[in-house]
Structures are given as C-alpha cells and as structure tokens.
Amino acid sequence: MRAIVMAGGEGTRLRPLTCGVPKPMVSLLGKPMIEYTVEHLLRHGIRDMAFTLMYKPSVITDYFDGYQNADITYFVENEPLGTAGSVKNAAGFVDGRVLIISGDALTDIDIGEAITHHERSGAKATIVLKKMGRPLEYGVVISDDGGNIERFVEKPGWEDVFSDTVNTGIYILEPDVLDLIPDGQRFDFAQDLFPLMMDKGLSIHGYVAQGYWCDVGNIESYVRAHEDLLRGNVKADIKGKCVSGIYVGDATISNSALIQSPSFIGDGAVIGDGAKIGSFTAVGQGVRIGAHASIKRSVVLSGASIGRNAKLSGCIIGENAHLGERCSVYENAVVGDRCQLPGDNSVSPRVRLWPDKWLSTGANASGNIVWGYGEHAGFLGKTGFAGDIGVDLTPLRLGRIFGAAAEHMSGGRVVLCGDASAWGDAAVKQAAGIFTMSGVDVYTLRGAMRPVCAHIANVMDAGLCIGIKALRQQKLYVDMFEPELFMLSKKTRKKIEAKYFAQGEALADVSCGRETQVNAADELYINATSQKINRAVIKKRGITVLVRGGRHIDTLAARTLTACDVNVKPMIGISDDEIAQTLRDGERGFDALGMERAGFTSTDERIGGVRQSGGVVL
C-alpha cells in the first residue's frame, strides 16, 4: 500500500514557531514532526509515500533530499486546495487502495489493524477514530453500532457533542473515491467529500483505534507532545542514548550540572556549571546553557544560548535565540527564532516574541511583539507596519495601535485613507472611531494615493496620515507618515510605541472629534499643484512626458502633468524602440532644468515616479 502524507499546513496557531518553516517541520526532540510520521509508516511496511506541499515546500524537500529509508514523491499546490483537494492533486501517485495521514500529528496508532478492519468492512472509505476526553477541538464523528458513519460535526460546541470519538485525519480510501473530488478546486474530506459519499449511499466506516494520537495544532499541544514523548506515552524513536529516562546525544555536560529525568539533551549541547535542567525539558542541538541557569519543563530549540543565572519555566525558546544573564521567561511564553535578550529581561506568561526581535537591556515584555526589528518597542517602521489579518493584526491589536496613535495625536487632526477593499474599509472605520473618541478630528478619503493624502493633510493642518490597504493572502499594510516627511520621524515612532506598550493611560477631558468625508481628493491635489507651476516655462521648452502603465499613480501623474500644460503621451502598446525614437526626435521628455524653473522641484516626489534625465518614463 502507498501513503499520502498531507504536509501543506502553515500552522498559524503555532506561530511564531512556524514563521520560517511549515508546520510539519517544527522540531520535536531534535527532528521535524513529519519525520515521526515517516518512521511510523516505515514501521508498518509502507515505503512509497507522497507528500502534499504548499507552504514553504522547499524546507521539506531540502530536508528529505537523499533520505534513504523511504521513496518520497512531492506534489506542490500553487494555491490551497483543502485536505481532499490536495490528495486529488497527488492522484497520479495512487495505484490502488491508499492511506491518507497528516504530517503534523504525532501518533503510534496501529495502521496495520486499521487496514485489516477496512478490508473486512468492505467500505469505500474508513476513518480512523480516537476517543478523546475533550472533543471540542476536533471534528466529532457519530457512527452506528456496526461502525457505519452517520454524522460529522466539525469542532462542535458542548451543545453539539453527542460522541467522544474524534476524526484523526487518518483515512483509508478505495481508489475510485478520488473520482468524486473535483480537479483544481478547494475540497475537504469532512466538509465536502464524506457528506457527498453519504448522499450517494457509499459506505464510510469508522475504526476506533487504540494507541496514542495528538494533533499538534497550538503551543499547548506542542509542549504536551514533548512531554508525552519523554513519558513514553507514544511509541517513537528518540535521538540519543537513554540513561535512566534522560536522552543524551553527543553533548558536553558539567559535572556540577543537575539533569532530571525525563529530559532530552541534543548533540553538541553544552551545559554549564551548576545549571539545572528540570524534568520534561528538551534542549536542542548545539544549545549552550550558562552556569547556574535553571530550566523547567521548557523547550529550547537548536542553536539557542541561555545566559548565566537565567530562569526558564514552561516556555519555548526558538532556534538561535540569545538570552543573556539573569533573563526570565515564564509559562507558555514563546521567544521566536533569533530573538536577542541581552540581559536582565523578563518575558511574561503567554507572551510571544516573533522572530528577530530585540529587547534593550533590562526591558520587560508584557505583551506580544510582532512587527519590526530593533528594540522592545520597535514594531513601527518609518512607513508603518504590515501583518497577517487575524493573526498578527487582530482587531484587538489594531485597536491598541490606533489607540496609541490617537493618544499621541490627542486634540490634533488625522487623514485616513482606505484602498476601497473590504478589509481596508473595515480597518479605516475602526481607526476613525478610535481617533474621534480620543478627541481627534478625522478626514477620511477613499482610494487616494500618498501624495494626495499629504496634500489634504497640509490643507487641513493634519499632523498624521494613515493609509490602509489589503495585500494578497490576507495581509494588511498600514502606511503611517507625517505629511511633510513622507515617513514617521524617529521621535514620533517612539512616542506612539511608548503609548502602545503603556497599555492605555486615561485621557483627561476628552471631547469627541469629528469625522469628515473628503470627496474629489485627486482633483483638489491636481488643481493645487497646477496653480504652483510656471506654465510659460513648460510651453517654451516643449516638455513631453511618456507615461507607461495603467496604475492609479500613472493616471494621477498624467492628469497632474496635463493640468500643468505638459505634453503627456500614453505608451500603451508602444515598443521600447518607438519610445527611444520619440526621445531622439526632439520630444526630450522630462527636462530637469525646465521642470525646476517651472516649479516642479518641490512636487516631483509627490507625483511619484519622475526621474531627472533627458527623457522620462512614468
């Protein structure tokens, strides 16, 4: 039998551990989670495997390149196809009955028994089930006395719980079942395929398995998986030599260090004098633990370094992170890959630091730090911030940022602009409400460019511009800048960040601000710009500008230049040779001296795209 391993998950609930790797590649006791799945299949005699990949596929293919124990074929999705859709994408690999299994779950369920049960039942599909004490996090499955599936309930509330058997995501399918899955479309097993099979009267059997199964879907279950492996609750191969419950690789351990079982010490690790490694702690490959550091029930991933007298309790430290002397990290906190805590830092319970964050010496992290680089309050860049909607940028987090900016601008004026997308408009409405409640007057635009926002801000004497637009894959970009600078000054960034990390101080004597919708903003900008230009100089020099492209900025530039009596020629459908010939024929395009004399020097940046040369293409 062949097996298809579903390994395309991003693992958003496991962030920041999955910021740089797909979910199946998150490390468990020194090797990626998916490798436990591969080894489990090999123990049951299944060597031919297909991996379905989507998120950062090269991380998986590079790791298994040259893997000697299994024959692995890869199928990469260009866009999410769902659980069943991803399997259909690998249909060319299937040559008969096939086993489907997740690459991001830890299990020792007897696959052989499940296959035997499937053969005896005569079903078209068998779902491997597991009894769980708390089924709310999983899909609940209800079957009759004969084992035939009657109903599915995906992640139910308590009022919907009629069974304690949950779907493990392990399926055994007859090959003709794949014919029911449409090509190139998003299609899920539990939501689409299995209900379709039931409607068609095709038999689906449930096999309630014994053994261990854990869906490693969030930080809590990730820590629990480590503990279950160390307890021996799951049958799996763990790296290193086991001595009294302590798995130790080729590590250097001080004679005065205390290592309590069960625990794991990876190859190349160095444990300093007097350090204490408590039970259920995993120390990864190449980790360095300083003298007298104390680590309890924590996961320290490969390459990290922990300073002298540091204290870790129930936390996760990412790869190549550095914690200096006397740092403290508490329960369920996560310090992301390559984070730098130089010393005397504290990370509060459940706080998460995304990769590459720095804290200044002695700084405490009492809230998540997601954006930017640099010091503790460095989530704001010179032009704002960006993040994933609902993950990095939740309504609560966005609200706190807008609230911090509103406190900084209290009594002032702000220009807000959305990109006319649903997400952008929703964020603008949220921001407008927060600013007006903070006593800030708001001028709202829709679909305007940066130079137009800056112009309206200057006219209205506003001190801050905020443009919000949705990017692909549900990302939101929040562009924040001061009108005269076209960026945020360091002083402004520091003030807004200080308000953010202060977590909201009361504002005294606040009056409600007003929101004003600004229409025809482009026309206002074009009219104001054209009035500042010396048109006589432009006519005398016969300036021609060639405009390429159909973007908003191209249209705005063309309209602005036309209003200034510049000869604007569109280049849609014109070849590069024709452009060159036009410039050679004396229509010299943008003339730096002429434009300066005409008055464009102070506005060319705001037009956006003008290059000072003999001819210009916008």
Coordinates of C-alpha atoms in Angstrom, one line a residue:
M1 CA 0.0 0.0 0.0
R2 CA 1.1 3.6 -0.7
A3 CA 0.6 6.5 1.6
I4 CA -0.1 10.2 1.0
V5 CA 1.2 12.5 3.8
M6 CA -0.6 15.8 4.0
A7 CA 2.1 18.4 4.7
G8 CA 1.0 21.7 3.3
G9 CA -0.1 23.4 6.5
E10 CA 1.1 26.9 7.5
G11 CA 0.5 26.3 11.3
T12 CA -0.8 29.8 12.0
R13 CA -1.8 28.7 15.6
L14 CA 1.8 27.6 16.2
R15 CA 3.3 31.0 15.4
P16 CA 5.9 32.2 15.9
L17 CA 7.4 28.7 15.6
T18 CA 6.1 28.4 12.1
C19 CA 7.1 31.9 10.8
G20 CA 10.1 30.3 9.0
V21 CA 9.1 26.7 8.5
P22 CA 5.9 24.8 7.6
K23 CA 4.0 23.2 10.4
P24 CA 5.2 19.6 9.8
M25 CA 8.8 20.8 10.1
V26 CA 8.5 22.1 13.6
S27 CA 11.1 20.3 15.7
L28 CA 10.1 17.6 18.3
L29 CA 13.1 16.4 20.3
G30 CA 15.6 17.1 17.7
K31 CA 13.8 16.1 14.5
P32 CA 10.9 17.5 12.5
M33 CA 7.4 16.4 13.4
I34 CA 6.8 14.9 9.9
E35 CA 9.8 12.5 10.3
Y36 CA 7.9 10.8 13.1
T37 CA 5.1 10.2 10.6
V38 CA 7.5 8.8 8.1
E39 CA 9.1 6.5 10.6
H40 CA 5.7 5.3 11.8
L41 CA 4.7 4.4 8.2
L42 CA 8.1 2.6 7.7
R43 CA 7.4 0.5 10.8
H44 CA 4.2 -0.7 9.1
G45 CA 6.0 -1.6 5.9
I46 CA 4.9 1.4 3.9
R47 CA 7.8 2.8 2.0
D48 CA 6.2 4.5 -1.0
M49 CA 5.0 7.9 0.1
A50 CA 3.7 11.1 -1.5
F51 CA 4.0 14.5 0.3
T52 CA 1.4 17.2 -0.5
L53 CA 3.0 20.5 0.0
M54 CA 2.1 24.2 -0.2
Y55 CA 3.6 26.5 2.5
K56 CA 7.4 26.8 2.1
P57 CA 7.7 23.5 0.3
S58 CA 11.5 23.7 -0.2
V59 CA 12.1 23.4 3.6
I60 CA 10.6 19.9 3.4
T61 CA 12.1 18.8 0.1
D62 CA 15.6 20.0 1.1
Y63 CA 15.4 18.1 4.4
F64 CA 14.3 14.8 2.8
D65 CA 16.6 15.2 -0.2
G66 CA 18.6 12.0 -0.2
Y67 CA 16.5 10.4 2.5
Q68 CA 17.5 6.7 2.3
N69 CA 14.7 4.9 4.2
A70 CA 11.6 5.9 2.0
D71 CA 10.7 6.6 -1.6
I72 CA 9.1 10.1 -1.5
T73 CA 7.3 11.9 -4.3
Y74 CA 6.3 15.6 -3.9
F75 CA 3.2 17.3 -5.1
V76 CA 3.1 21.1 -4.6
E77 CA -0.1 23.2 -4.6
N78 CA 0.1 26.7 -6.1
E79 CA -3.0 27.6 -4.1
P80 CA -4.8 26.0 -1.1
L81 CA -6.9 23.0 -2.3
G82 CA -8.2 21.8 1.0
T83 CA -7.5 18.3 2.5
A84 CA -9.2 16.3 -0.2
G85 CA -8.2 18.6 -3.0
S86 CA -4.5 18.2 -2.1
V87 CA -4.9 14.4 -2.2
K88 CA -6.6 14.7 -5.6
N89 CA -3.6 16.8 -6.8
A90 CA -1.5 13.7 -6.0
A91 CA -3.9 11.3 -7.7
G92 CA -1.2 10.3 -10.2
F93 CA 0.7 8.7 -7.4
V94 CA -2.2 6.4 -6.4
D95 CA -2.2 2.9 -7.9
G96 CA -4.8 1.2 -5.7
R97 CA -6.1 1.4 -2.1
V98 CA -4.3 4.4 -0.4
L99 CA -3.7 5.5 3.2
I100 CA -4.0 9.2 4.0
I101 CA -2.2 10.6 7.1
S102 CA -1.3 14.0 8.4
G103 CA 2.3 15.1 8.6
D104 CA 1.6 17.4 11.6
A105 CA 0.2 15.0 14.1
L106 CA 2.0 12.6 16.4
T107 CA 0.7 9.1 16.6
D108 CA 1.5 5.4 17.1
I109 CA -1.9 4.0 16.1
D110 CA -1.6 0.6 14.6
I111 CA -2.0 1.2 10.9
G112 CA -2.0 -2.5 10.1
E113 CA -5.1 -3.1 12.2
A114 CA -6.8 -0.2 10.6
I115 CA -6.1 -1.6 7.1
T116 CA -7.4 -5.0 8.2
H117 CA -10.6 -3.5 9.6
H118 CA -11.1 -1.6 6.3
E119 CA -10.7 -4.8 4.2
R120 CA -13.2 -6.7 6.4
S121 CA -15.8 -3.9 6.4
G122 CA -15.9 -3.6 2.6
A123 CA -16.3 0.1 2.9
K124 CA -15.3 2.6 0.3
A125 CA -13.6 4.7 3.0
T126 CA -12.5 4.1 6.5
I127 CA -11.9 6.9 9.0
V128 CA -9.6 6.1 11.9
L129 CA -11.2 7.5 15.1
K130 CA -9.9 8.1 18.6
K131 CA -11.8 8.5 21.9
M132 CA -10.9 11.9 23.4
G133 CA -11.9 13.3 26.8
R134 CA -12.3 16.8 25.4
P135 CA -13.6 16.6 21.8
L136 CA -14.3 20.3 21.3
E137 CA -11.0 21.0 19.5
Y138 CA -11.6 18.2 16.9
G139 CA -14.2 17.0 14.4
V140 CA -16.6 14.7 16.2
V141 CA -17.8 11.6 14.4
I142 CA -21.0 9.7 15.1
S143 CA -21.4 6.1 14.0
D144 CA -24.0 3.3 14.4
D145 CA -23.4 0.0 16.2
G146 CA -22.0 -1.5 13.0
G147 CA -19.4 1.2 12.7
N148 CA -21.0 3.0 9.8
I149 CA -20.6 6.8 9.9
E150 CA -23.8 8.6 10.3
R151 CA -22.8 12.2 11.1
F152 CA -19.9 14.7 11.2
V153 CA -19.7 17.8 13.5
E154 CA -16.6 19.9 12.9
K155 CA -15.2 21.5 16.1
P156 CA -18.5 21.4 18.0
G157 CA -19.7 23.4 21.0
W158 CA -20.8 21.4 24.0
E159 CA -24.4 21.5 22.9
D160 CA -23.4 19.6 19.7
V161 CA -21.3 16.9 21.4
F162 CA -23.0 13.5 21.1
S163 CA -19.9 11.4 20.9
D164 CA -16.3 11.3 22.3
T165 CA -14.9 9.8 19.1
V166 CA -12.9 12.3 17.0
N167 CA -11.5 12.3 13.5
T168 CA -7.8 11.7 13.5
G169 CA -7.3 12.7 9.8
I170 CA -6.1 9.2 9.0
Y171 CA -8.1 7.7 6.1
I172 CA -8.1 4.5 4.0
L173 CA -9.7 5.1 0.6
E174 CA -10.5 2.9 -2.3
P175 CA -9.1 4.4 -5.5
D176 CA -12.4 5.2 -7.1
V177 CA -13.2 7.6 -4.2
L178 CA -10.8 10.1 -5.7
D179 CA -13.1 10.4 -8.7
L180 CA -15.5 12.2 -6.6
I181 CA -13.0 15.0 -5.8
P182 CA -13.0 17.8 -8.4
D183 CA -9.7 18.8 -10.0
G184 CA -8.1 22.1 -9.0
Q185 CA -10.8 23.1 -6.5
R186 CA -10.8 23.6 -2.8
F187 CA -12.4 20.4 -1.3
D188 CA -12.2 19.0 2.2
F189 CA -12.7 15.5 3.5
A190 CA -15.0 16.1 6.4
Q191 CA -16.9 19.1 5.0
D192 CA -17.3 18.0 1.3
L193 CA -16.2 14.5 0.3
F194 CA -17.6 12.4 3.1
P195 CA -21.0 14.1 3.1
L196 CA -21.1 13.7 -0.7
M197 CA -20.3 10.0 -0.3
M198 CA -23.1 9.6 2.3
D199 CA -25.6 11.4 -0.1
K200 CA -24.6 8.9 -2.8
G201 CA -25.1 5.9 -0.4
L202 CA -21.4 5.0 -0.4
S203 CA -20.3 3.3 2.8
I204 CA -17.9 5.0 5.2
H205 CA -16.7 3.0 8.1
G206 CA -15.3 4.2 11.4
Y207 CA -12.5 2.4 13.1
V208 CA -11.9 3.3 16.7
A209 CA -8.2 2.9 17.3
Q210 CA -6.2 2.3 20.4
G211 CA -2.8 3.9 20.9
Y212 CA -1.6 7.5 21.0
W213 CA -2.7 10.4 18.8
C214 CA -2.1 14.1 19.3
D215 CA -2.9 16.9 16.8
V216 CA 0.0 19.3 17.4
G217 CA -2.0 22.4 16.5
N218 CA -1.1 25.0 19.0
I219 CA 1.6 25.9 21.5
E220 CA 0.0 24.0 24.4
S221 CA -0.3 20.7 22.4
Y222 CA 3.3 21.2 21.1
V223 CA 4.6 21.3 24.7
R224 CA 2.3 18.3 25.6
A225 CA 3.7 16.3 22.7
H226 CA 7.2 16.8 24.1
E227 CA 6.1 15.6 27.5
D228 CA 4.3 12.6 26.1
L229 CA 7.3 11.5 24.1
L230 CA 9.5 11.8 27.2
R231 CA 7.0 9.9 29.3
G232 CA 7.0 7.1 26.8
N233 CA 3.2 7.6 26.1
V234 CA 3.9 7.3 22.4
K235 CA 6.0 4.7 20.7
A236 CA 8.6 6.6 18.7
D237 CA 12.3 6.6 18.1
I238 CA 14.0 9.4 20.1
K239 CA 17.5 10.5 19.2
G240 CA 20.3 9.9 21.7
K241 CA 21.2 7.3 24.3
C242 CA 18.7 6.8 27.0
V243 CA 20.1 6.7 30.6
S244 CA 17.5 6.5 33.4
G245 CA 15.0 8.4 31.3
I246 CA 17.4 11.0 30.1
Y247 CA 18.1 11.0 26.3
V248 CA 21.5 12.4 25.7
G249 CA 23.3 12.9 22.4
D250 CA 27.0 13.9 22.0
A251 CA 26.8 16.7 24.5
T252 CA 29.2 18.4 26.9
I253 CA 27.7 18.5 30.4
S254 CA 29.4 19.9 33.5
N255 CA 29.9 17.5 36.4
S256 CA 28.2 20.0 38.7
A257 CA 25.1 20.4 36.4
L258 CA 21.9 18.7 37.5
I259 CA 19.8 16.8 34.9
Q260 CA 16.5 15.5 36.0
S261 CA 14.6 12.8 34.1
P262 CA 12.8 12.5 31.8
S263 CA 14.5 15.0 29.6
F264 CA 16.4 15.4 26.3
I265 CA 19.8 16.8 25.6
G266 CA 20.7 17.1 21.9
D267 CA 24.0 16.7 20.0
G268 CA 26.5 19.4 20.6
A269 CA 24.7 20.9 23.6
V270 CA 26.9 22.5 26.3
I271 CA 25.5 22.6 29.9
G272 CA 27.5 24.9 32.2
D273 CA 28.5 24.6 35.9
G274 CA 25.7 24.3 38.3
A275 CA 23.0 24.5 35.7
K276 CA 19.7 22.7 36.5
I277 CA 17.8 21.0 33.7
G278 CA 14.4 20.0 35.1
S279 CA 12.1 17.2 34.2
F280 CA 10.3 17.4 30.8
T281 CA 12.8 19.8 29.4
A282 CA 14.1 19.5 25.8
V283 CA 17.5 21.0 25.0
G284 CA 18.1 21.0 21.2
Q285 CA 21.2 20.5 19.1
G286 CA 24.0 23.0 19.8
V287 CA 22.3 24.8 22.6
R288 CA 24.5 26.4 25.2
I289 CA 23.3 26.7 28.8
G290 CA 25.2 29.1 31.1
A291 CA 26.3 28.5 34.6
H292 CA 23.6 28.2 37.3
A293 CA 20.8 28.7 34.8
S294 CA 17.5 27.0 35.7
I295 CA 15.3 25.4 33.1
K296 CA 12.0 23.7 34.0
R297 CA 9.5 22.0 31.6
S298 CA 10.7 24.1 28.7
V299 CA 11.7 23.5 25.1
V300 CA 15.0 25.2 23.9
L301 CA 15.4 24.7 20.2
S302 CA 18.7 24.2 18.3
G303 CA 21.4 26.8 18.4
A304 CA 19.9 28.9 21.2
S305 CA 22.1 30.2 24.0
I306 CA 20.9 30.8 27.6
G307 CA 23.0 33.0 29.8
R308 CA 24.2 32.6 33.4
N309 CA 21.5 32.6 36.1
A310 CA 18.7 32.7 33.6
K311 CA 15.4 31.2 34.6
L312 CA 13.0 29.5 32.2
S313 CA 9.7 27.9 33.3
G314 CA 7.3 26.2 31.0
C315 CA 8.3 28.2 27.9
I316 CA 9.7 27.8 24.4
I317 CA 12.9 29.4 23.1
G318 CA 13.3 29.5 19.3
E319 CA 16.3 28.5 17.2
N320 CA 19.4 30.6 17.5
A321 CA 17.8 32.9 20.1
H322 CA 20.0 34.5 22.7
L323 CA 19.1 35.1 26.3
G324 CA 21.7 37.0 28.4
E325 CA 22.4 36.8 32.1
R326 CA 19.5 36.8 34.5
C327 CA 16.8 36.7 31.9
S328 CA 13.4 35.2 33.0
V329 CA 10.8 33.6 30.6
Y330 CA 7.6 32.3 32.1
E331 CA 4.8 29.8 31.4
N332 CA 3.5 29.4 27.9
A333 CA 5.7 32.3 26.6
V334 CA 7.5 31.9 23.2
V335 CA 10.7 33.6 22.3
G336 CA 11.0 33.4 18.5
D337 CA 13.9 32.4 16.4
R338 CA 17.0 34.7 16.5
C339 CA 15.5 37.0 19.2
Q340 CA 18.0 38.8 21.3
L341 CA 17.5 39.4 25.0
P342 CA 20.8 40.9 26.2
G343 CA 20.3 40.5 29.9
D344 CA 18.0 41.2 32.9
N345 CA 15.0 40.8 30.7
S346 CA 11.6 39.3 31.6
V347 CA 9.0 37.8 29.3
S348 CA 5.6 37.5 30.9
P349 CA 3.4 34.4 30.7
R350 CA 1.8 33.7 27.3
V351 CA 3.7 36.5 25.6
R352 CA 5.0 35.7 22.2
L353 CA 8.0 37.4 20.5
W354 CA 8.1 37.0 16.8
P355 CA 11.5 36.1 15.2
D356 CA 14.4 38.6 15.1
K357 CA 13.1 40.9 17.9
W358 CA 15.5 42.7 20.2
L359 CA 14.9 43.9 23.8
S360 CA 17.1 46.5 25.3
T361 CA 18.9 45.5 28.5
G362 CA 16.5 45.3 31.4
A363 CA 13.4 45.7 29.3
N364 CA 10.3 43.6 30.1
A365 CA 8.0 42.1 27.5
S366 CA 4.4 42.1 28.9
G367 CA 2.7 42.0 25.5
N368 CA 3.3 40.3 22.2
I369 CA 5.9 41.8 19.9
V370 CA 5.2 41.0 16.3
W371 CA 6.4 43.7 14.0
G372 CA 9.6 45.4 13.1
Y373 CA 13.2 44.9 14.3
G374 CA 15.3 46.5 16.9
E375 CA 14.4 47.2 20.5
H376 CA 11.3 46.3 22.5
A377 CA 9.0 49.0 21.1
G378 CA 10.3 48.6 17.5
F379 CA 7.1 47.3 15.7
L380 CA 6.7 50.6 13.8
G381 CA 8.8 51.2 10.8
K382 CA 9.4 54.5 9.1
T383 CA 6.3 53.9 7.0
G384 CA 4.1 52.0 9.4
F385 CA 3.6 48.2 9.7
A386 CA 2.2 45.2 8.0
G387 CA 0.9 41.7 9.1
D388 CA -1.5 38.9 8.5
I389 CA -5.1 39.7 9.2
G390 CA -6.5 37.8 12.2
V391 CA -3.0 36.5 13.2
D392 CA -0.5 39.4 13.5
L393 CA -3.2 42.0 13.1
T394 CA -6.2 41.1 15.2
P395 CA -8.9 43.7 15.9
L396 CA -7.6 44.0 19.4
R397 CA -4.0 44.6 18.3
L398 CA -5.0 47.0 15.6
G399 CA -7.2 48.8 18.1
R400 CA -4.3 49.2 20.5
I401 CA -2.0 50.6 17.8
F402 CA -4.7 53.1 16.6
G403 CA -5.4 54.0 20.2
A404 CA -1.7 54.7 20.8
A405 CA -1.5 56.9 17.7
A406 CA -4.7 58.6 18.8
E407 CA -3.3 59.4 22.2
H408 CA -0.2 60.8 20.6
M409 CA -2.4 63.0 18.3
S410 CA -4.9 63.9 21.0
G411 CA -6.5 67.3 20.1
G412 CA -5.0 67.2 16.6
R413 CA -6.1 66.1 13.1
V414 CA -5.5 62.9 11.1
V415 CA -6.1 61.9 7.5
L416 CA -7.3 58.4 7.0
C417 CA -7.5 56.6 3.6
G418 CA -8.6 53.1 2.7
D419 CA -7.9 51.3 -0.6
A420 CA -11.6 50.5 -1.2
S421 CA -11.2 46.9 -0.3
A422 CA -13.4 45.2 2.3
W423 CA -10.6 44.7 4.8
G424 CA -9.1 48.2 4.2
D425 CA -12.5 49.9 4.7
A426 CA -13.2 47.9 7.8
A427 CA -9.8 48.9 9.3
V428 CA -10.4 52.6 8.4
K429 CA -13.8 52.5 10.1
Q430 CA -12.2 51.0 13.2
A431 CA -9.4 53.7 13.2
A432 CA -11.9 56.5 12.6
G433 CA -13.9 55.5 15.6
I434 CA -10.9 55.2 17.9
F435 CA -9.5 58.6 16.8
T436 CA -12.7 60.5 17.1
M437 CA -13.3 59.0 20.6
S438 CA -9.9 60.3 21.5
G439 CA -10.7 63.8 20.6
V440 CA -9.0 63.7 17.2
D441 CA -10.6 65.2 14.0
V442 CA -10.5 62.8 11.1
Y443 CA -10.6 63.4 7.4
T444 CA -11.5 60.2 5.5
L445 CA -10.5 59.6 1.9
R446 CA -11.1 56.5 -0.2
G447 CA -8.6 55.1 -2.8
A448 CA -6.3 58.1 -2.7
M449 CA -2.5 58.0 -3.3
R450 CA 0.1 59.0 -0.8
P451 CA 0.8 62.5 -2.3
V452 CA -3.0 63.2 -2.3
C453 CA -3.3 62.3 1.3
A454 CA -0.3 64.5 2.2
H455 CA -1.8 67.4 0.2
I456 CA -5.1 67.1 2.1
A457 CA -3.3 66.9 5.4
N458 CA -1.4 70.1 4.6
V459 CA -4.5 71.9 3.6
M460 CA -6.4 70.7 6.7
D461 CA -3.4 71.2 9.0
A462 CA -3.4 67.5 10.0
G463 CA -0.3 66.0 11.6
L464 CA -0.6 62.4 10.6
C465 CA -1.6 60.4 7.5
I466 CA -2.7 56.7 7.7
G467 CA -3.3 54.7 4.6
I468 CA -4.7 51.2 4.9
K469 CA -4.7 48.6 2.1
A470 CA -5.2 44.9 1.9
L471 CA -2.4 42.8 0.3
R472 CA -2.7 39.3 -1.1
Q473 CA -3.1 36.3 1.2
Q474 CA -5.0 38.3 3.7
K475 CA -2.2 40.7 4.7
L476 CA -2.9 44.3 5.8
Y477 CA -0.5 47.1 5.2
V478 CA -0.9 50.2 7.4
D479 CA 1.1 53.2 5.9
M480 CA 1.6 55.9 8.5
F481 CA 3.5 59.1 7.7
E482 CA 3.9 62.7 8.6
P483 CA 2.8 64.9 5.6
E484 CA 6.0 67.0 5.4
L485 CA 8.4 64.0 5.8
F486 CA 6.5 61.2 3.9
M487 CA 7.6 59.0 6.8
L488 CA 7.4 58.8 10.5
S489 CA 10.2 60.6 12.4
K490 CA 12.0 58.6 15.0
K491 CA 10.6 60.8 17.6
T492 CA 7.0 60.2 16.5
R493 CA 7.6 56.4 16.3
K494 CA 9.0 56.3 19.9
K495 CA 6.1 58.3 21.2
I496 CA 3.4 56.1 19.6
E497 CA 5.3 52.9 20.7
A498 CA 5.6 54.2 24.2
K499 CA 1.8 54.8 24.3
Y500 CA 1.2 51.3 22.9
F501 CA 3.4 49.5 25.5
A502 CA 1.9 51.6 28.3
Q503 CA -1.3 49.7 27.5
G504 CA -3.5 52.7 27.7
E505 CA -3.5 55.5 30.1
A506 CA -6.6 57.5 30.8
L507 CA -7.1 60.6 28.7
A508 CA -8.3 63.7 30.7
D509 CA -11.1 66.0 29.5
V510 CA -11.5 64.3 26.1
S511 CA -14.1 65.8 23.7
C512 CA -15.3 63.8 20.8
G513 CA -13.6 64.5 17.5
R514 CA -15.4 64.9 14.1
E515 CA -15.1 62.7 11.0
T516 CA -15.3 64.5 7.6
Q517 CA -15.5 62.6 4.3
V518 CA -13.3 64.2 1.7
N519 CA -14.5 63.8 -1.8
A520 CA -12.7 64.6 -5.1
A521 CA -9.3 64.5 -3.3
D522 CA -7.4 63.8 -6.5
E523 CA -9.0 66.9 -8.2
L524 CA -8.1 69.1 -5.2
Y525 CA -4.5 67.8 -5.4
I526 CA -4.2 68.3 -9.2
N527 CA -5.7 71.8 -9.0
A528 CA -3.4 72.9 -6.2
T529 CA -0.3 71.5 -7.9
S530 CA -1.1 73.1 -11.3
Q531 CA -1.5 76.5 -9.7
K532 CA 2.0 76.4 -8.3
I533 CA 3.6 75.7 -11.7
N534 CA 5.0 78.3 -14.2
R535 CA 3.3 77.1 -17.3
A536 CA 5.1 79.6 -19.5
V537 CA 8.4 77.8 -18.9
I538 CA 6.8 74.5 -19.8
K539 CA 5.3 75.7 -23.0
K540 CA 8.6 77.4 -24.0
R541 CA 10.7 74.3 -23.5
G542 CA 8.0 71.9 -25.0
I543 CA 8.3 69.3 -22.3
T544 CA 7.0 65.8 -23.2
V545 CA 6.4 63.1 -20.7
L546 CA 5.7 59.5 -21.7
V547 CA 3.5 57.6 -19.3
R548 CA 3.6 53.8 -19.1
G549 CA 1.2 51.5 -17.3
G550 CA -2.4 51.6 -16.0
R551 CA -1.8 52.0 -12.3
H552 CA -3.5 54.7 -10.2
I553 CA -0.2 56.5 -9.7
D554 CA 0.3 56.6 -13.5
T555 CA -3.1 58.1 -14.1
L556 CA -2.6 60.7 -11.3
A557 CA 0.8 61.7 -12.7
A558 CA -0.6 62.0 -16.2
R559 CA -3.6 64.1 -15.1
T560 CA -1.4 66.4 -12.9
L561 CA 1.2 67.0 -15.7
T562 CA -1.5 67.6 -18.3
A563 CA -3.1 70.2 -16.0
C564 CA 0.3 71.9 -15.9
D565 CA 0.4 72.1 -19.8
V566 CA 3.0 69.3 -20.0
N567 CA 2.6 67.2 -23.2
V568 CA 1.7 63.7 -21.9
K569 CA 1.8 60.7 -24.2
P570 CA 0.5 57.3 -23.1
M571 CA 2.7 54.4 -24.0
I572 CA 0.1 51.5 -24.0
G573 CA 1.1 49.3 -26.9
I574 CA 4.2 51.2 -27.8
S575 CA 7.5 49.3 -28.1
D576 CA 10.8 50.3 -26.5
D577 CA 12.2 51.2 -29.9
E578 CA 9.4 53.6 -30.5
I579 CA 9.9 55.2 -27.2
A580 CA 13.6 55.7 -27.9
Q581 CA 12.8 57.2 -31.4
T582 CA 10.3 59.6 -29.8
L583 CA 13.0 60.9 -27.5
R584 CA 15.6 61.1 -30.3
D585 CA 13.1 63.1 -32.5
G586 CA 13.4 66.0 -30.1
E587 CA 10.5 65.3 -27.7
R588 CA 13.0 65.2 -24.9
G589 CA 10.6 64.2 -22.2
F590 CA 11.3 65.4 -18.7
D591 CA 13.9 68.2 -18.7
A592 CA 15.4 68.7 -15.2
L593 CA 16.3 72.4 -15.6
G594 CA 13.0 73.3 -17.2
M595 CA 10.9 71.5 -14.6
E596 CA 12.9 73.2 -11.8
R597 CA 12.3 76.6 -13.3
A598 CA 8.6 75.7 -13.8
G599 CA 8.3 74.9 -10.1
F600 CA 8.2 71.1 -10.1
T601 CA 11.2 70.6 -7.8
S602 CA 9.2 70.6 -4.6
T603 CA 6.4 68.4 -6.0
D604 CA 8.1 65.8 -8.3
E605 CA 8.4 63.4 -5.4
R606 CA 4.7 63.7 -4.7
I607 CA 3.8 63.0 -8.3
G608 CA 5.7 59.7 -7.7
G609 CA 7.9 58.3 -10.4
V610 CA 9.6 61.2 -12.1
R611 CA 13.3 60.6 -12.8
Q612 CA 15.6 63.5 -13.7
S613 CA 17.1 62.6 -17.0
G614 CA 16.9 63.6 -20.6
G615 CA 13.7 61.7 -21.0
V616 CA 11.4 60.0 -18.5
V617 CA 9.1 57.1 -18.5
L618 CA 6.5 57.0 -15.7

